[in-house]
Coordinates of C-alpha atoms in Angstrom, one line a residue:
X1 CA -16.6 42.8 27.0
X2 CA -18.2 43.6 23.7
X3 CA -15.3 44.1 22.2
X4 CA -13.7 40.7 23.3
X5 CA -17.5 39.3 22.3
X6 CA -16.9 40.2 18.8
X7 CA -13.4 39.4 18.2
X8 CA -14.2 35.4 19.1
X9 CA -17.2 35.7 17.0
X10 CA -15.5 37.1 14.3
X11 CA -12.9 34.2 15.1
X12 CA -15.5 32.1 14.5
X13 CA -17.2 33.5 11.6
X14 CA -13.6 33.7 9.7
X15 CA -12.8 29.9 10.5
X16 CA -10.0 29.7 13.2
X17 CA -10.4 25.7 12.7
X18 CA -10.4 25.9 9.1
X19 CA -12.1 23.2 7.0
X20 CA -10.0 20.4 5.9
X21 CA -9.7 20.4 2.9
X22 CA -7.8 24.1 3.3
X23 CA -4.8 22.2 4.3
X24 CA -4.5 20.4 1.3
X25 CA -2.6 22.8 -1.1
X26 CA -0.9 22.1 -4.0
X27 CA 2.5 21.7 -2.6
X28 CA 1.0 19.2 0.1
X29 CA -0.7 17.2 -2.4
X30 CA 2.4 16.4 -4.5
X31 CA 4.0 15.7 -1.4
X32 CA 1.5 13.5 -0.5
X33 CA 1.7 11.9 -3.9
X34 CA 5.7 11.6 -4.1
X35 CA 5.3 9.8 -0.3
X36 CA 2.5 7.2 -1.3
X37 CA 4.4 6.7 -4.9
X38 CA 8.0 5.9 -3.3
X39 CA 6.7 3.8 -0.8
X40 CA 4.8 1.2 -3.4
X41 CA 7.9 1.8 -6.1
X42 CA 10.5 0.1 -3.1
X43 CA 8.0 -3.6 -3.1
X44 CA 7.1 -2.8 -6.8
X45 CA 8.3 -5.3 -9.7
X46 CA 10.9 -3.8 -12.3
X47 CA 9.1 -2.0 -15.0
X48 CA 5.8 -1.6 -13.1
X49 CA 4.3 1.6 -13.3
X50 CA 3.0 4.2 -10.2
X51 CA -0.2 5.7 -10.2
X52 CA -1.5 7.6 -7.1
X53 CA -5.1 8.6 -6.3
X54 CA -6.0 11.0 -3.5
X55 CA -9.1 11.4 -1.6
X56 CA -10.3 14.1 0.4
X57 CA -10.7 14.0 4.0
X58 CA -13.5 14.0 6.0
X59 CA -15.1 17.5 5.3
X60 CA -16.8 17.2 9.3
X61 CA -12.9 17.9 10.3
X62 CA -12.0 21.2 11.6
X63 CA -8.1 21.6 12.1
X64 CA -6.6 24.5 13.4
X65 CA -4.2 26.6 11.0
X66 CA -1.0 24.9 10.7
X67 CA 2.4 26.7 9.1
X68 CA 3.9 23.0 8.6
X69 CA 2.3 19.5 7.7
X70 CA 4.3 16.3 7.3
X71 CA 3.0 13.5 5.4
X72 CA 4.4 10.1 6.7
X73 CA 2.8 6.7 6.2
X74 CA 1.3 5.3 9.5
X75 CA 2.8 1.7 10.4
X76 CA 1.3 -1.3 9.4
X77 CA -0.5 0.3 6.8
X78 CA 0.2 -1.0 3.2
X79 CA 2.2 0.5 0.3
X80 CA -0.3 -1.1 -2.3
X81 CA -4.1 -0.4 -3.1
X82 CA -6.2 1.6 -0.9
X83 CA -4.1 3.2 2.0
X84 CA -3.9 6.1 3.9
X85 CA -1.0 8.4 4.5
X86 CA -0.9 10.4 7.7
X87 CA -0.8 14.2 8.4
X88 CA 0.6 16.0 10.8
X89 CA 0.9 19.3 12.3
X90 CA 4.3 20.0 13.2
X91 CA 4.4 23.9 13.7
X92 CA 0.9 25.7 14.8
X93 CA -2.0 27.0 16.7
X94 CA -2.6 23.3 17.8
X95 CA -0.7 20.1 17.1
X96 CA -3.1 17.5 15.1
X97 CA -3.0 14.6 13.1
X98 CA -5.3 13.1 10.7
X99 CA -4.9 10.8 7.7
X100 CA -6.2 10.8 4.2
X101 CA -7.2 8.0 2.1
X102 CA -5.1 7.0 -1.3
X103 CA -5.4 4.7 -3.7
X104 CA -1.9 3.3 -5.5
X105 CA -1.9 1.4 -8.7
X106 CA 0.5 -0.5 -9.8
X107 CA 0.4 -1.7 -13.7
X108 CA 2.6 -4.4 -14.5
X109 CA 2.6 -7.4 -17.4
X110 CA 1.9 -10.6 -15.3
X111 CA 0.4 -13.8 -16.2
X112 CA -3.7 -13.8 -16.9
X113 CA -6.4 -16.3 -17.1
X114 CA -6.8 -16.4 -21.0
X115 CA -10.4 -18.0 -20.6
X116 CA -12.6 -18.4 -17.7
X117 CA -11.0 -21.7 -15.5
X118 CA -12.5 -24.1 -13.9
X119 CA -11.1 -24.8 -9.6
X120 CA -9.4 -27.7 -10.4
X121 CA -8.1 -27.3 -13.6
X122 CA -4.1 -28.3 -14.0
X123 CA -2.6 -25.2 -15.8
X124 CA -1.4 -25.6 -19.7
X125 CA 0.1 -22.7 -21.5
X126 CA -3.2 -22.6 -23.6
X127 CA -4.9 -21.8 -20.0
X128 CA -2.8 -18.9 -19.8
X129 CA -2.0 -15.5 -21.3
X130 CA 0.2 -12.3 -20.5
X131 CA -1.7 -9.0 -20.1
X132 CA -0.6 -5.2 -18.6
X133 CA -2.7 -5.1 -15.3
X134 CA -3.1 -3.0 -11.7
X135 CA -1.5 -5.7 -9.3
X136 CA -2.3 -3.5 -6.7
X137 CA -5.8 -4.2 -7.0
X138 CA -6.1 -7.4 -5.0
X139 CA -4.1 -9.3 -2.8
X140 CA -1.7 -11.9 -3.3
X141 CA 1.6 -12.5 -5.2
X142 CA 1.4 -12.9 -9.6
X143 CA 3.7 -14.1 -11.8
X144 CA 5.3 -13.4 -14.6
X145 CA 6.5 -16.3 -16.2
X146 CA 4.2 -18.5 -17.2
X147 CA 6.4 -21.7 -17.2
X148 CA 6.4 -21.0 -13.3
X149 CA 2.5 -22.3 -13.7
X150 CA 2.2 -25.1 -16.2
X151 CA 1.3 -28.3 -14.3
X152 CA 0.0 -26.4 -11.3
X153 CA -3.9 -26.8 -10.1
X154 CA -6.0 -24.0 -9.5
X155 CA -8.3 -23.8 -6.3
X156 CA -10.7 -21.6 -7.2
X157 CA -12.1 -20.6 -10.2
X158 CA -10.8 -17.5 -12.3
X159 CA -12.4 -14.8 -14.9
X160 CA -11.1 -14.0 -18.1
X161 CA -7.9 -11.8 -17.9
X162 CA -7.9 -12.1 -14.2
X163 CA -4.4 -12.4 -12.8
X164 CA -3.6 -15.8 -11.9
X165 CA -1.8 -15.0 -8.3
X166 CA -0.3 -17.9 -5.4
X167 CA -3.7 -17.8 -3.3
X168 CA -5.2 -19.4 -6.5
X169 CA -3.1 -21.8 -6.7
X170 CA -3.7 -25.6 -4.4
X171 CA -0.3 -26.2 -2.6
X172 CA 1.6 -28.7 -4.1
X173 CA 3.0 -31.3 -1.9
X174 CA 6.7 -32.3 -1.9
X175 CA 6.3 -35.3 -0.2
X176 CA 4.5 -37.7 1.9
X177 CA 5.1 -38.8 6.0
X178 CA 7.3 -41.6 5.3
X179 CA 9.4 -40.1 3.0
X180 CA 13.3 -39.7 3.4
X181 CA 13.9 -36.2 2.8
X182 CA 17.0 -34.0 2.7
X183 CA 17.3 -31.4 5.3
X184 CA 19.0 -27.9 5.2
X185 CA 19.4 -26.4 8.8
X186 CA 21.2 -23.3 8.9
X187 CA 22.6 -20.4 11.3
X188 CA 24.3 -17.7 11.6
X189 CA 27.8 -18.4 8.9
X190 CA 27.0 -22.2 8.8
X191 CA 24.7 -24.7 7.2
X192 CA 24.8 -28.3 7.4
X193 CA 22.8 -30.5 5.3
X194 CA 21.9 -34.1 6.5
X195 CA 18.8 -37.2 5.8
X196 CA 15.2 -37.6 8.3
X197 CA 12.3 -39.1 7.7
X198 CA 8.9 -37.0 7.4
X199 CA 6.6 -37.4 9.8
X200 CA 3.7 -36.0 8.0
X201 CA 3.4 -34.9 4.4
X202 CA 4.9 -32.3 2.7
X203 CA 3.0 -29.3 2.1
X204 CA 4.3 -26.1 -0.2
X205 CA 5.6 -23.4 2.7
X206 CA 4.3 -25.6 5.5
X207 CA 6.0 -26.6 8.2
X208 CA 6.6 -30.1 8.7
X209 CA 8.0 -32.6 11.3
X210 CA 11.3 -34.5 10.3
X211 CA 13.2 -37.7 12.6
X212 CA 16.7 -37.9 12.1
X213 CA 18.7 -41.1 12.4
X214 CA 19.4 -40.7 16.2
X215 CA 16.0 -40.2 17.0
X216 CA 16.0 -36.2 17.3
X217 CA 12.4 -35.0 16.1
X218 CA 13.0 -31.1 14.6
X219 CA 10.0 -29.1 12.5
X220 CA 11.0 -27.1 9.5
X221 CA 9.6 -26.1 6.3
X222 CA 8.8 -27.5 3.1
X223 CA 10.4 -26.1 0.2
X224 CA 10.8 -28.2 -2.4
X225 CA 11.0 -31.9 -3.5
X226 CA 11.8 -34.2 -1.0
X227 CA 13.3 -31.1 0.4
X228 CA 12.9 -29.4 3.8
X229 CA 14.7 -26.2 5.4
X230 CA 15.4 -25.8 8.9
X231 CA 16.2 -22.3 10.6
X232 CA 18.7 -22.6 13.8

């Protein structure tokens, strides 16, 4: 009895859950890394670069020794700024799984606010500049070309060099109820392309009620100029 007394406490004393951070060797880490890096590089712009930060996890954790840990990326979680990518113990003592946070840069040349605008303002190429940014940082697509911009009106205000990005921007609108517009409704191998009337206006990537000529009422989406796709 004293022996088996002193053998757990000895167990004990000598960390048979070992401390997180244990786990997190070398070899892990740059698996860890090459995971979180591959995983923003497939949504990633051409010539953007990767950076990956890791974190630490929660030094309260105690996790039992583990011969193999596999990184994965839990789903639902994003690719892009801070993230977390999952570990788990496939081969020991007892089968766990925690995750640890990351933080993934992505630096690319987009468009900028060259001085601080104004909600409201209608963008000119004097509004506007090109700088080498972390796109990662905040949500919400950027562009880069600027002509995509000019004549568009911001809805908020924006900083100096801050990135000038579509939940920025007001929707435009394509056209008004009334309007005869051209529809687009396609399937699977076909497409056929025929004149409605809106029944409401127009909004950029809304969806939008359309009558056609015998009376058939159909909702698609706004997508352009007078134009309006429709999904079978």
């Amino acid at each position: 009895m004293l022996y088996r007394a002193a053998f757990l406490l000895c167990l004990s004393l000598t960390g048979w859950s070992a401390r997180a951070q244990s786990v997190l060797d070398p070899a892990l880490l740059e698996r860890v890394r090459q995971l979180a890096e591959t995983a923003a590089r497939a949504t990633a712009p051409p010539e953007t670069r990767v950076a990956v930060e890791i974190g630490a996890l929660d030094a309260r954790l105690r996790l039992a020794p583990c011969r193999q840990v596999q990184p994965y990326l839990p789903t639902g979680m994003s690719a892009w700024g801070r993230s977390r990518i999952g570990l788990r113990c496939t081969d020991g003592v007892a089968r766990w799984n925690v995750t640890l946070p990351v933080r993934v840069s992505v630096f690319g040349r987009v468009v900028v606010a060259a001085t601080p605008l104004p909600a409201g303002v209608n963008l000119s190429q004097e509004h506007l500049a090109m700088a080498d940014i972390d796109i990662a940082a905040e949500p919400g697509a950027v562009f880069t070309d600027a002509s995509a911009l000019l004549g568009r009106t911001l809805g908020r205000p924006l900083a100096a060099a801050d990135a000038v990005r579509a939940p920025a921007l007001k929707s435009r609108q394509w056209f008004a109820a009334g309007e005869t517009v051209q529809v687009r409704a396609a399937g699977s191998g076909f497409a056929i392309v025929a004149e409605a009337q809106a029944l409401g206006p127009g909004l950029e990537g809304q969806d939008v009620k359309v009558r056609f000529e015998s009376g058939r009422v159909a909702s698609g989406r706004a997508v352009g100029e007078r134009r309006v796709e429709l999904l079978l």
